[in-house]
Amino acid sequence: MSSLYQVLSPAGELVGDLKGQLDEATMIKMYENMVLVRQFDRKSINLQRQGRMGTYAPFEGQEASQVGSAMALTPGDWLFPTYRDHAAAIVHGQSMARVFLYWMGHMEGSISPKHLNIMPPCVPIATQMVHAVGTAWASKLQNEQHVSIAYFGDGASSEGDFHEALNFAGVFQTPTIFFCQNNGFAISVPFSQQSASKTIAQRSAAYDIPGVRIDGNDIFAVWLTMKEAMQRALEGKGPTLIEAVTFRYGAHTTADDPKKYRDQESLSEEWRKERDALQRLRVYLENQGLWNETREVELIERVSEQIDAALVEAESYPKSKPEDMFKHVYAEPTWMATEQESELVKPSKQEGIPA
Amino acid sequence: MKRKLTMIQAITEAMDQKLADDSRIMLLGEDIGVNGGVFRATEELVHKYGPDRIVDTPLAEAGIIGAAIGLAMNGKIPVVEIQFLAFIYPGFEQIVSHAARMRYRTRGQYHVPMVIRTPYGAGIRGPELHSESVETFFAHVPGLKVVAPSTPYDAKGLLIAAMEDPDPVIFLEPTKLYRAFKQEVPEEMYRVPIGKAKVVQEGSDVSIFAWGAMLRVAEDAAKQIERENGLSCEVIDLRTLYPLDRDTIIASVKKTGRAVVVHEAHKTAGLGAEIISIINDEALIYMKAPVKRITGFDVPVPQFSIEDDYLPTAERVKDGIMETATF
Ligand SMILES: Cc1ncc(C[n+]2csc(CCOP(=O)(O)OP(=O)(O)O)c2C)c(N)n1
């Protein structure tokens, strides 16, 4: 159970079976997507440092997990991200401008493209997992061929909601995919201190659902595992727990200082050198004659333009108005809120009042 | 010796001194060990007292609070840190069904001497669910005490009192004030009694009631209005939200005949309503005007692009004061 399923080795060599499922175009798309989201992530950190964005949760290092899993989905599937899974959301079709907006402190950043079911980033830990059971359950009851995927971290696996979600999904055999990115830390707490279980995948046994532990930096392994889980789900065979073992190179958020609790530089350096997801796919593609420096330069230029365009869009989004906070609290505003709203927008009554 | 501390330093010092003073005290929470807590309230304590007393727990609020209840029933005094008030909800069941009721259910045989510390309130540009002010949830539940300091001095004295209290105390720390200013804080251990409000500024025309980060807003408004309109405001820091200091509230409104309550919590069923009720019960005939509430709105605390518009401002409080003054 603690062995890792791997298809593409860190050296960029095929060590597993592609099962005839991965064509060249998909592999190239995988690489392009990973480069795009890595650039997006770095741009976001810079924007935060420039004060153009609020606190941001970076994901660099986890690209293969997010991109590979999201690429396996189809448009009607339900995606439940945490605050760190914007790469998955973007790959599934969320606009980068929306993601920028969200981190710029606008609720409108959570709006999903109409034809997609992308939920807002979930801030409370593990609480979205049970929702993914619910939407999947409804899909099943309504005979819709769609899965729901819940993203979560290793820390989340300690919360009660994690266990309740797995249990419900097992009982009702819902087409849910529980996708854990085990990046080794919940803020400062290493997994060894999070739980006495050796792996997260092994927890699936308690609920009698399939569980797999995979190399989360190997996008082929992620994608193939997802495809299998999806097939099982759509055949009515219930949920799967996937533990993708990976690492986040940077801080927990831009407000956090990882030097306090982990050997930040050397750990990140080691992962980057030995396991980086982009690097290994690039080597593989180059060896297959599918990639070269010219394409790389062209790609970087193209994604930078896309990201810049998204940023322009986000920054030219109309400024929020105070009264916006009263919208969408209920279908119909209550009298209390309506009164309060007029109080908020009324001109100050200070002037003209006698002392 | 005179030293000035921020609120977060005062809180650290309170825990440090009680840890040294009472071997039953232990701290539990997420990232409170080597990381020193997300706001650094427990900075360095793990090096001083070790990982058995400063415990980095798994990420599970129901687990932390539930285990703390058991620890408290069996001889320990757990001080729990929840990273932000909104993340207390997974442990809410344990607080309301168990911490609050253990003494009652066991007819006094067991009790739960524990403190749950948590940052609360808006104004720090936090992400979603990092700015909540839902003190009413806890003030509504019999069996809990609810405390919200507004100064470093009170934070230390109230936290020491909370750690010595035989009942579970929800200790709400206004995030915005953690590092906002420094104040002289005595080096020795001292207590600020739970259940006692503080008259921060005496006045004769209007009483203003506030707590936490809103106290500064209330004081600001009082100063401005005194300068601009010559009105004399009595500013009262409630400090404890359950049990409320009824005597101080009533004594003040009997003197002024007018009152304004300021809180950043949502208006409906907020504590302002309770304070007005107390005034109605005990001092209605002294009142020259209806009591005004200046509060947050009945909406989820908005994202930070319009967060400041949610919060009561000195301007809004001044408007409220003028309304009661000119009623
Ligand atoms: C219920 C709850 N408790 C605490 C927090 C504060 N918090 C935010 S992220 C985090 C760590 C999460 O770790 P993990 O689940 O491993 O995900 P990662 O951030 O590593 O991706 C904590 C404790 C929260 N958001 N929600």
XYZ file of C-alpha atoms and ligand atoms in Angstrom:
708
model
C 0.000 0.000 0.000
C 2.830 2.395 0.674
C 4.396 1.819 -2.746
C 3.878 4.539 -5.294
C 2.263 3.973 -8.633
C 4.508 5.559 -11.229
C 4.459 5.639 -15.013
C 6.932 8.357 -15.889
C 10.111 8.314 -13.844
C 11.769 11.474 -12.552
C 14.409 10.940 -15.228
C 11.703 11.264 -17.857
C 11.641 7.560 -18.722
C 8.562 5.471 -19.153
C 8.495 2.914 -16.345
C 4.847 1.965 -16.555
C 2.254 1.030 -19.119
C 0.387 3.829 -20.889
C -2.366 1.321 -21.601
C -2.738 2.780 -25.081
C -4.584 5.710 -23.575
C -2.262 8.657 -23.926
C -1.787 10.154 -27.358
C 0.882 12.680 -28.243
C -1.469 15.623 -28.433
C -2.662 14.962 -24.884
C 0.881 14.707 -23.601
C 1.804 18.006 -25.202
C -1.337 19.603 -23.809
C -0.385 18.312 -20.375
C 2.972 19.998 -20.604
C 1.539 23.232 -21.938
C -1.033 23.347 -19.167
C 1.569 22.763 -16.495
C 3.741 25.555 -17.852
C 0.739 27.861 -18.001
C -0.316 27.297 -14.400
C 3.250 27.519 -13.113
C 3.603 30.924 -14.751
C 0.218 31.910 -13.376
C 1.274 30.907 -9.886
C 4.520 32.872 -10.050
C 2.725 35.881 -11.441
C 0.242 35.747 -8.571
C 2.975 35.734 -5.966
C 4.528 38.769 -7.618
C 1.205 40.570 -7.699
C 0.745 39.872 -4.009
C 4.187 41.299 -3.290
C 3.333 44.396 -5.280
C 0.177 44.855 -3.235
C -2.071 44.239 -6.235
C -3.504 41.080 -4.729
C -4.297 39.854 -1.208
C -2.889 36.829 0.577
C -2.415 34.047 -1.978
C -1.981 30.275 -1.684
C 0.697 29.035 -4.094
C 0.850 25.527 -5.549
C 4.139 25.333 -7.447
C 5.326 21.728 -7.260
C 1.813 20.311 -7.385
C 1.124 20.973 -11.070
C 1.023 17.357 -12.201
C -1.568 16.462 -9.567
C -3.856 19.330 -10.373
C -3.424 19.468 -14.117
C -3.457 15.710 -14.655
C -6.566 15.150 -12.576
C -8.492 18.060 -14.051
C -7.591 17.056 -17.618
C -9.231 13.702 -17.053
C -12.570 15.319 -16.267
C -15.344 16.052 -18.724
C -17.326 19.316 -18.740
C -20.353 18.097 -16.765
C -18.263 16.826 -13.861
C -18.308 18.642 -10.544
C -15.073 20.120 -9.227
C -14.650 21.041 -5.576
C -11.331 22.853 -5.092
C -9.662 24.122 -1.949
C -7.937 27.486 -1.752
C -4.885 25.903 -3.415
C -6.455 24.232 -6.418
C -6.783 27.100 -8.872
C -4.653 25.154 -11.356
C -7.243 22.382 -11.433
C -10.009 24.971 -11.782
C -8.212 26.776 -14.613
C -7.556 23.559 -16.497
C -11.187 22.560 -16.101
C -12.209 25.866 -17.644
C -12.275 28.552 -14.968
C -11.009 31.825 -16.405
C -7.716 33.053 -15.029
C -9.206 36.521 -14.719
C -11.762 35.122 -12.252
C -9.050 33.474 -10.221
C -7.150 36.763 -10.054
C -10.345 38.533 -9.037
C -10.953 36.098 -6.207
C -7.525 36.728 -4.734
C -8.021 40.453 -5.227
C -10.831 40.226 -2.711
C -13.852 40.060 -5.011
C -16.550 37.443 -4.489
C -17.169 37.594 -8.260
C -13.949 35.649 -8.634
C -15.911 32.567 -7.591
C -18.318 32.652 -10.515
C -18.012 29.510 -12.594
C -18.404 29.500 -16.380
C -22.046 28.697 -17.085
C -21.621 25.248 -18.576
C -19.188 24.051 -15.905
C -19.640 23.021 -12.306
C -16.624 24.587 -10.653
C -17.257 25.391 -7.031
C -15.695 28.347 -5.199
C -12.381 27.671 -3.432
C -13.249 26.028 -0.132
C -11.558 27.718 2.817
C -12.692 25.573 5.781
C -10.706 22.370 5.677
C -12.360 19.165 4.416
C -15.880 20.562 4.436
C -16.269 20.409 0.653
C -15.704 16.672 0.625
C -19.201 15.869 1.787
C -20.667 18.148 -0.872
C -18.878 16.163 -3.532
C -20.629 13.115 -2.151
C -23.964 14.911 -2.456
C -23.561 16.142 -6.010
C -22.296 12.751 -7.103
C -25.179 11.059 -5.371
C -27.621 13.304 -7.240
C -25.851 12.567 -10.538
C -26.307 8.891 -9.841
C -29.960 9.242 -8.858
C -30.611 11.313 -11.963
C -28.748 8.905 -14.223
C -26.256 11.537 -15.314
C -22.886 10.244 -16.419
C -20.856 12.610 -14.287
C -18.417 12.335 -11.440
C -17.636 14.759 -8.629
C -14.066 15.352 -7.566
C -13.081 16.788 -4.194
C -9.566 18.113 -3.783
C -8.037 18.204 -0.319
C -4.721 18.080 1.503
C -3.087 15.634 3.849
C -4.103 17.751 6.838
C -7.726 17.560 5.747
C -7.667 13.810 6.254
C -7.722 14.412 10.020
C -11.028 16.250 10.007
C -14.273 14.449 10.774
C -15.711 15.557 7.437
C -13.111 13.502 5.589
C -14.268 10.344 7.316
C -17.943 11.165 6.976
C -17.495 11.819 3.273
C -15.694 8.541 2.632
C -18.224 6.647 4.662
C -21.249 8.138 2.906
C -19.687 7.657 -0.490
C -19.046 4.028 0.347
C -22.520 3.395 1.679
C -24.302 5.081 -1.209
C -21.709 4.101 -3.824
C -21.548 7.628 -5.160
C -19.423 8.484 -8.199
C -17.047 10.614 -6.140
C -13.305 10.909 -6.544
C -11.466 11.971 -3.425
C -8.248 13.507 -4.646
C -5.690 14.151 -1.932
C -2.560 16.115 -2.686
C -0.308 14.950 0.065
C 2.318 17.680 0.072
C 3.705 16.524 3.382
C 2.608 19.466 5.478
C -0.530 21.067 6.877
C 0.966 24.512 7.348
C 3.728 23.522 9.795
C 2.632 20.058 10.832
C 4.340 17.209 8.952
C 2.223 14.209 8.018
C 4.070 12.048 10.525
C 2.569 14.244 13.227
C -0.792 14.518 11.516
C -1.576 10.860 11.670
C -0.147 7.539 12.743
C -1.320 5.895 9.552
C 1.505 5.455 7.072
C -0.524 6.581 4.107
C -3.777 8.291 3.352
C -4.664 5.742 0.697
C -4.839 2.994 3.305
C -7.765 4.763 4.984
C -9.914 3.623 2.077
C -9.829 0.114 3.534
C -11.834 1.213 6.554
C -14.680 2.242 4.264
C -14.159 -0.564 1.800
C -13.547 1.650 -1.176
C -10.579 1.454 -3.551
C -7.569 3.522 -2.547
C -4.413 4.220 -4.540
C -1.170 5.927 -3.707
C 0.484 7.501 -6.685
C 3.432 9.691 -7.583
C 1.711 13.049 -7.658
C 4.496 14.562 -9.735
C 3.982 12.021 -12.482
C 1.208 13.410 -14.631
C 0.805 10.149 -16.551
C 0.176 8.239 -13.335
C -2.271 10.896 -12.183
C -4.157 10.891 -15.450
C -4.354 7.118 -15.832
C -5.451 6.666 -12.223
C -8.117 9.293 -12.676
C -9.399 7.656 -15.858
C -9.742 4.379 -14.035
C -11.495 5.964 -11.077
C -13.855 7.758 -13.417
C -14.681 4.630 -15.305
C -15.434 2.803 -12.080
C -17.589 5.691 -10.892
C -19.538 5.882 -14.129
C -20.117 2.140 -14.156
C -21.842 2.512 -10.811
C -18.987 0.986 -8.845
C -18.648 3.891 -6.445
C -15.943 6.174 -5.114
C -12.149 6.090 -5.184
C -9.613 7.628 -2.847
C -6.476 8.840 -4.618
C -3.443 9.925 -2.651
C -1.077 11.871 -4.883
C 2.262 12.246 -3.158
C 3.772 15.601 -3.992
C 5.380 18.691 -2.502
C 4.749 22.413 -2.468
C 7.991 24.280 -3.108
C 6.892 27.562 -1.595
C 5.148 28.836 1.483
C 1.720 27.679 2.678
C 0.452 31.138 1.748
C 2.120 34.441 1.046
C 1.494 35.242 4.732
C 3.468 32.257 5.988
C 7.165 31.683 6.612
C 8.082 28.011 6.104
C 11.674 28.500 7.250
C 10.356 28.200 10.780
C 9.276 24.603 10.494
C 10.931 22.955 7.543
C 14.264 23.119 5.848
C 12.636 25.174 3.164
C 15.383 25.741 0.650
C 17.020 22.351 0.640
C 13.755 20.373 0.702
C 12.316 22.392 -2.159
C 15.582 22.222 -4.051
C 15.731 18.481 -3.623
C 12.174 17.982 -4.866
C 12.717 20.356 -7.717
C 15.856 18.609 -8.812
C 14.744 15.048 -8.292
C 11.051 15.002 -8.908
C 9.832 18.077 -10.722
C 6.765 17.293 -12.776
C 7.412 19.723 -15.609
C 11.028 18.753 -15.968
C 10.398 15.040 -16.313
C 7.648 15.459 -18.878
C 9.765 17.864 -20.865
C 12.657 15.389 -20.994
C 10.271 12.670 -22.095
C 8.720 14.805 -24.810
C 12.122 15.922 -26.039
C 13.287 12.332 -26.253
C 10.213 11.518 -28.289
C 11.007 14.401 -30.613
C 7.847 16.160 -29.529
C 9.427 19.166 -27.876
C 12.393 21.471 -28.314
C 13.763 24.799 -27.183
C 11.999 26.739 -29.952
C 8.620 25.380 -28.890
C 9.465 26.109 -25.284
C 10.269 29.752 -25.988
C 7.144 30.091 -28.083
C 5.039 28.524 -25.306
C 6.407 30.762 -22.565
C 5.639 33.786 -24.682
C 2.126 32.575 -25.438
C 1.214 31.815 -21.815
C 2.685 35.110 -20.597
C 0.409 36.901 -23.031
C -2.603 34.915 -21.845
C -1.811 35.660 -18.222
C -1.238 39.346 -18.896
C -4.529 39.548 -20.743
C -6.304 37.881 -17.800
C -4.696 40.338 -15.435
C -5.809 43.309 -17.494
C -9.315 41.867 -17.502
C -9.297 41.357 -13.735
C -7.858 44.758 -12.950
C -10.328 46.527 -15.186
C -13.255 44.734 -13.565
C -15.603 47.347 -12.079
C -14.711 48.223 -8.510
C -17.047 46.630 -5.980
C -19.627 48.969 -4.536
C -20.515 48.848 -0.837
C -24.093 47.872 -1.650
C -22.849 44.779 -3.497
C -22.532 43.028 -0.148
C -26.327 42.929 0.128
C -26.725 41.041 -3.134
C -27.292 37.300 -3.239
C -27.662 36.806 0.506
C -31.213 35.543 -0.089
C -33.295 35.057 -3.217
C -35.387 37.998 -2.001
C -33.769 40.541 0.310
C -35.214 40.631 3.815
C -36.653 43.845 5.230
C -33.820 43.981 7.741
C -31.152 43.879 5.112
C -33.002 46.299 2.863
C -33.227 48.821 5.668
C -29.586 48.355 6.497
C -28.623 48.819 2.882
C -30.370 52.174 2.664
C -28.657 53.178 5.876
C -25.298 52.294 4.354
C -25.762 54.229 1.150
C -27.565 57.245 2.581
C -25.583 60.494 2.623
C -24.168 61.385 6.036
C -26.709 63.191 8.152
C -24.001 64.990 10.052
C -24.386 68.301 8.316
C -27.038 70.696 9.434
C -27.772 69.061 12.756
C -27.742 71.547 15.590
C -25.337 70.904 18.429
C 9.613 48.484 35.465
C 7.458 50.025 32.755
C 7.242 48.137 29.501
C 4.904 48.439 26.629
C 3.502 45.360 24.918
C 1.279 44.668 21.951
C -1.835 42.632 22.579
C -0.254 39.526 21.098
C 2.761 39.905 23.364
C 0.497 40.366 26.359
C -1.379 37.195 25.442
C 1.858 35.234 25.074
C 3.033 36.502 28.420
C -0.206 35.493 30.129
C 0.137 31.935 28.843
C 3.843 31.799 29.580
C 3.348 32.875 33.182
C 0.455 30.497 33.799
C 2.398 27.623 32.225
C 5.203 28.325 34.680
C 2.789 28.820 37.553
C 0.485 25.821 37.104
C 1.676 22.495 35.751
C -1.886 21.539 34.792
C -1.971 24.141 32.033
C -1.356 22.816 28.545
C -1.817 24.429 25.151
C -3.348 22.625 22.185
C -3.852 23.722 18.609
C -2.845 23.616 14.976
C 0.641 24.973 14.259
C 1.121 26.323 17.788
C 4.437 24.491 18.352
C 7.490 25.255 16.215
C 5.466 27.651 14.123
C 4.296 29.540 17.210
C 0.712 29.793 15.974
C -0.432 31.623 12.864
C -0.336 34.917 14.778
C 2.704 33.885 16.840
C 0.819 33.910 20.142
C 2.653 30.785 21.275
C 6.034 31.806 19.873
C 8.931 30.035 21.609
C 6.707 28.386 24.208
C 7.324 24.900 22.855
C 11.056 25.389 23.389
C 10.410 26.327 26.979
C 7.747 23.818 27.968
C 8.165 20.994 25.481
C 5.785 19.246 23.091
C 3.777 17.556 25.854
C 2.505 20.881 27.115
C 2.494 22.867 23.878
C 0.849 20.387 21.571
C 0.761 20.591 17.792
C -2.414 18.651 17.161
C -3.761 17.041 14.013
C -5.987 19.315 11.945
C -9.292 18.512 13.623
C -11.199 21.051 15.672
C -13.740 18.568 17.014
C -10.817 16.395 18.046
C -8.943 19.237 19.702
C -11.902 20.649 21.595
C -13.366 17.256 22.430
C -10.049 15.953 23.725
C -9.570 19.173 25.678
C -12.913 18.565 27.378
C -11.690 15.161 28.504
C -8.350 16.581 29.607
C -10.163 19.235 31.609
C -12.446 16.702 33.261
C -9.450 14.687 34.294
C -7.158 17.182 35.921
C -5.695 19.349 33.183
C -6.403 22.927 32.181
C -6.297 22.982 28.397
C -5.955 26.243 26.532
C -7.007 25.672 22.949
C -6.097 27.870 20.023
C -8.423 27.874 17.027
C -6.774 29.597 14.069
C -9.722 31.784 13.124
C -13.173 32.065 14.623
C -14.884 30.571 11.553
C -12.776 27.431 11.881
C -14.312 26.722 15.250
C -17.443 25.394 13.550
C -16.227 21.808 13.144
C -15.728 21.866 16.939
C -18.956 23.731 17.657
C -20.789 20.546 18.559
C -18.211 19.811 21.245
C -18.487 23.322 22.658
C -22.260 23.571 22.861
C -23.230 19.968 23.529
C -20.433 19.097 25.892
C -18.106 21.818 27.200
C -21.058 24.030 28.046
C -23.192 21.296 29.623
C -20.848 18.956 31.447
C -21.255 20.603 34.847
C -25.025 20.723 34.376
C -25.403 17.160 33.135
C -23.302 15.694 35.893
C -24.923 17.867 38.513
C -21.604 19.462 39.346
C -19.680 16.215 39.566
C -17.471 17.095 36.591
C -16.601 20.446 35.203
C -14.627 21.726 32.264
C -12.037 24.356 33.145
C -10.741 25.220 29.684
C -10.110 28.242 27.536
C -10.700 28.432 23.802
C -8.741 31.318 22.309
C -9.463 32.478 18.822
C -8.822 35.565 16.684
C -11.989 37.200 15.422
C -13.218 40.218 13.520
C -12.659 42.041 10.270
C -10.395 44.794 9.049
C -7.290 42.750 8.275
C -7.898 42.007 4.583
C -8.218 38.328 5.354
C -9.547 35.800 2.858
C -13.067 34.426 3.077
C -14.085 33.242 6.577
C -11.145 34.944 8.292
C -13.118 37.949 9.587
C -16.171 36.645 11.359
C -17.679 38.187 14.466
C -20.220 35.659 15.680
C -19.858 36.076 19.439
C -23.625 35.732 19.771
C -23.403 32.001 19.038
C -21.461 31.527 22.231
C -23.113 34.171 24.400
C -26.383 32.396 23.620
C -25.291 29.072 25.100
C -25.701 28.610 28.843
C -22.584 27.246 30.474
C -20.011 29.291 28.560
C -18.303 32.515 29.467
C -17.393 34.829 26.610
C -14.613 37.380 26.833
C -13.359 39.927 24.284
C -10.530 42.236 25.365
C -9.700 45.471 23.571
C -6.319 46.372 25.069
C -3.042 44.569 25.805
C -3.499 45.227 29.538
C -6.951 43.676 29.628
C -5.928 40.841 27.329
C -3.284 39.668 29.788
C -5.402 40.129 32.891
C -8.511 38.574 31.375
C -6.630 35.620 29.931
C -5.057 34.841 33.293
C -8.500 35.096 34.870
C -9.890 32.831 32.134
C -7.209 30.201 32.782
C -8.147 30.270 36.460
C -11.879 30.141 35.822
C -13.633 26.873 36.681
C -15.899 27.152 33.620
C -15.169 26.996 29.894
C -14.265 30.419 28.550
C -14.427 31.464 24.895
C -11.688 34.044 24.581
C -12.149 36.209 21.489
C -9.084 38.121 20.390
C -9.687 41.049 18.029
C -7.320 40.255 15.178
C -7.124 43.867 14.116
C -5.745 44.886 17.506
C -3.079 42.183 17.850
C -0.331 44.538 16.744
C -2.208 47.805 16.379
C -0.665 49.546 19.388
C 1.381 49.021 22.541
C 0.389 49.696 26.087
C 2.032 49.497 29.474
C 1.528 46.020 30.850
C 2.740 45.027 34.322
C 5.311 42.279 34.384
C 3.715 40.387 37.243
C 0.628 38.185 37.006
C -2.576 40.097 37.569
C -6.223 39.423 36.906
C -8.914 41.459 35.223
C -12.144 40.007 36.543
C -14.456 38.249 34.102
C -17.911 39.791 34.135
C -16.828 43.361 34.758
C -17.084 46.116 32.177
C -14.805 49.119 32.194
C -15.741 52.760 31.966
C -13.064 53.921 29.570
C -14.174 57.511 29.486
C -16.689 59.232 31.732
C -19.356 61.401 30.172
C -22.807 62.801 30.774
C -24.766 63.010 27.505
C -24.619 59.611 25.786
C -23.370 56.151 26.801
C -21.510 54.211 24.124
C -21.101 50.463 24.583
C -18.527 48.518 22.596
C -15.958 45.715 22.796
C -13.006 44.316 20.894
C -11.829 46.295 17.886
C -14.982 48.428 17.968
C -13.909 50.074 21.202
C -11.341 52.128 19.311
C -14.007 53.199 16.824
C -16.313 54.189 19.679
C -13.573 56.176 21.399
C -12.717 57.887 18.158
C -16.309 58.887 17.543
C -16.657 60.127 21.127
C -13.606 62.351 20.823
C -14.673 63.779 17.506
C -18.193 64.516 18.619
C -16.999 66.184 21.764
C -14.805 68.449 19.670
C -17.383 69.093 16.988
C -20.613 69.261 18.951
C -19.588 69.526 22.550
C -21.398 66.315 23.462
C -19.946 64.419 26.404
C -19.877 60.662 25.828
C -19.361 57.920 28.347
C -17.488 55.100 26.631
C -17.817 51.637 28.108
C -15.768 48.591 27.147
C -17.910 45.581 27.998
C -14.873 43.248 28.020
C -17.025 40.253 29.006
C -19.946 39.401 26.714
C -21.335 36.679 28.927
C -22.137 37.322 31.693
C -22.807 40.959 30.848
C -22.056 43.591 33.469
C -25.600 44.775 33.908
C -24.844 47.117 36.792
C -22.322 49.161 34.845
C -24.641 49.372 31.838
C -27.585 50.527 33.919
C -25.609 52.970 36.050
C -24.325 54.629 32.922
C -27.635 55.027 31.117
C -29.297 56.281 34.276
C -26.762 59.065 34.196
C -26.878 59.868 30.483
C -30.375 58.815 29.406
C -29.058 57.965 25.962
C -27.155 55.040 24.558
C -25.469 53.750 21.416
C -24.240 50.170 21.048
C -21.439 49.521 18.568
C -20.600 46.034 17.342
C -19.192 44.615 14.169
C -21.302 41.480 14.408
C -24.404 41.278 12.234
C -27.222 43.427 13.536
C -30.057 40.922 13.892
C -29.873 39.021 17.167
C -26.488 40.588 17.843
C -25.562 41.443 21.413
C -26.771 45.000 20.845
C -30.309 43.670 21.024
C -29.587 42.093 24.397
C -28.107 45.283 25.784
C -31.148 47.243 24.659
C -33.319 44.669 26.359
C -31.435 45.058 29.614
C -31.866 48.816 29.391
C -35.590 48.407 28.678
C -35.994 46.087 31.631
C -34.127 48.175 34.135
C -33.912 51.764 33.013
C -36.610 52.524 30.477
C -37.964 55.463 32.418
C -34.553 57.112 32.485
C -34.213 57.049 28.723
C -34.629 60.195 26.662
C -34.258 58.457 23.319
C -34.390 54.979 21.835
C -31.057 53.172 21.980
C -29.208 53.179 18.664
C -27.312 50.222 17.266
C -24.362 50.756 14.941
C -23.371 47.329 13.694
C -22.186 45.185 10.864
C -24.919 44.273 8.425
C -27.004 41.152 7.986
C -24.695 39.882 5.256
C -21.740 37.537 5.299
C -18.611 39.592 6.007
C -17.677 40.621 2.459
C -14.352 40.000 0.747
C -11.780 42.647 1.365
C -12.548 44.830 -1.652
C -15.518 46.161 0.357
C -14.702 44.836 3.812
C -14.273 48.325 5.275
C -17.780 49.238 4.167
C -19.115 46.427 6.321
C -17.449 47.679 9.480
C -18.907 50.417 11.655
C -16.893 53.616 11.263
C -16.508 56.599 13.566
C -18.671 58.498 11.061
C -21.505 56.016 11.416
C -21.178 56.016 15.192
C -21.260 59.808 15.229
C -24.440 59.745 13.154
C -25.922 57.365 15.703
C -24.891 59.570 18.596
C -26.420 62.608 16.924
C -29.642 60.728 16.267
C -30.078 59.844 19.909
C -28.928 63.296 20.994
C -31.427 65.078 18.774
C -34.321 62.667 19.166
C -11.608 23.966 9.664
C -10.323 24.683 9.436
N -9.368 24.660 10.385
C -8.219 25.343 10.224
C -8.003 26.063 9.085
C -6.709 26.851 8.926
N -5.862 26.229 7.899
C -5.872 26.674 6.622
S -4.947 25.732 5.622
C -4.493 24.705 6.889
C -3.606 23.527 6.597
C -4.202 22.605 5.584
O -3.337 21.567 5.285
P -3.669 20.478 4.194
O -5.053 19.971 4.355
O -2.580 19.488 4.223
O -3.639 21.269 2.809
P -2.464 22.147 2.170
O -2.674 23.563 2.630
O -1.163 21.571 2.586
O -2.679 22.068 0.692
C -5.065 25.134 8.090
C -4.837 24.495 9.377
C -9.022 26.058 8.108
N -8.899 26.731 6.943
N -10.163 25.373 8.307
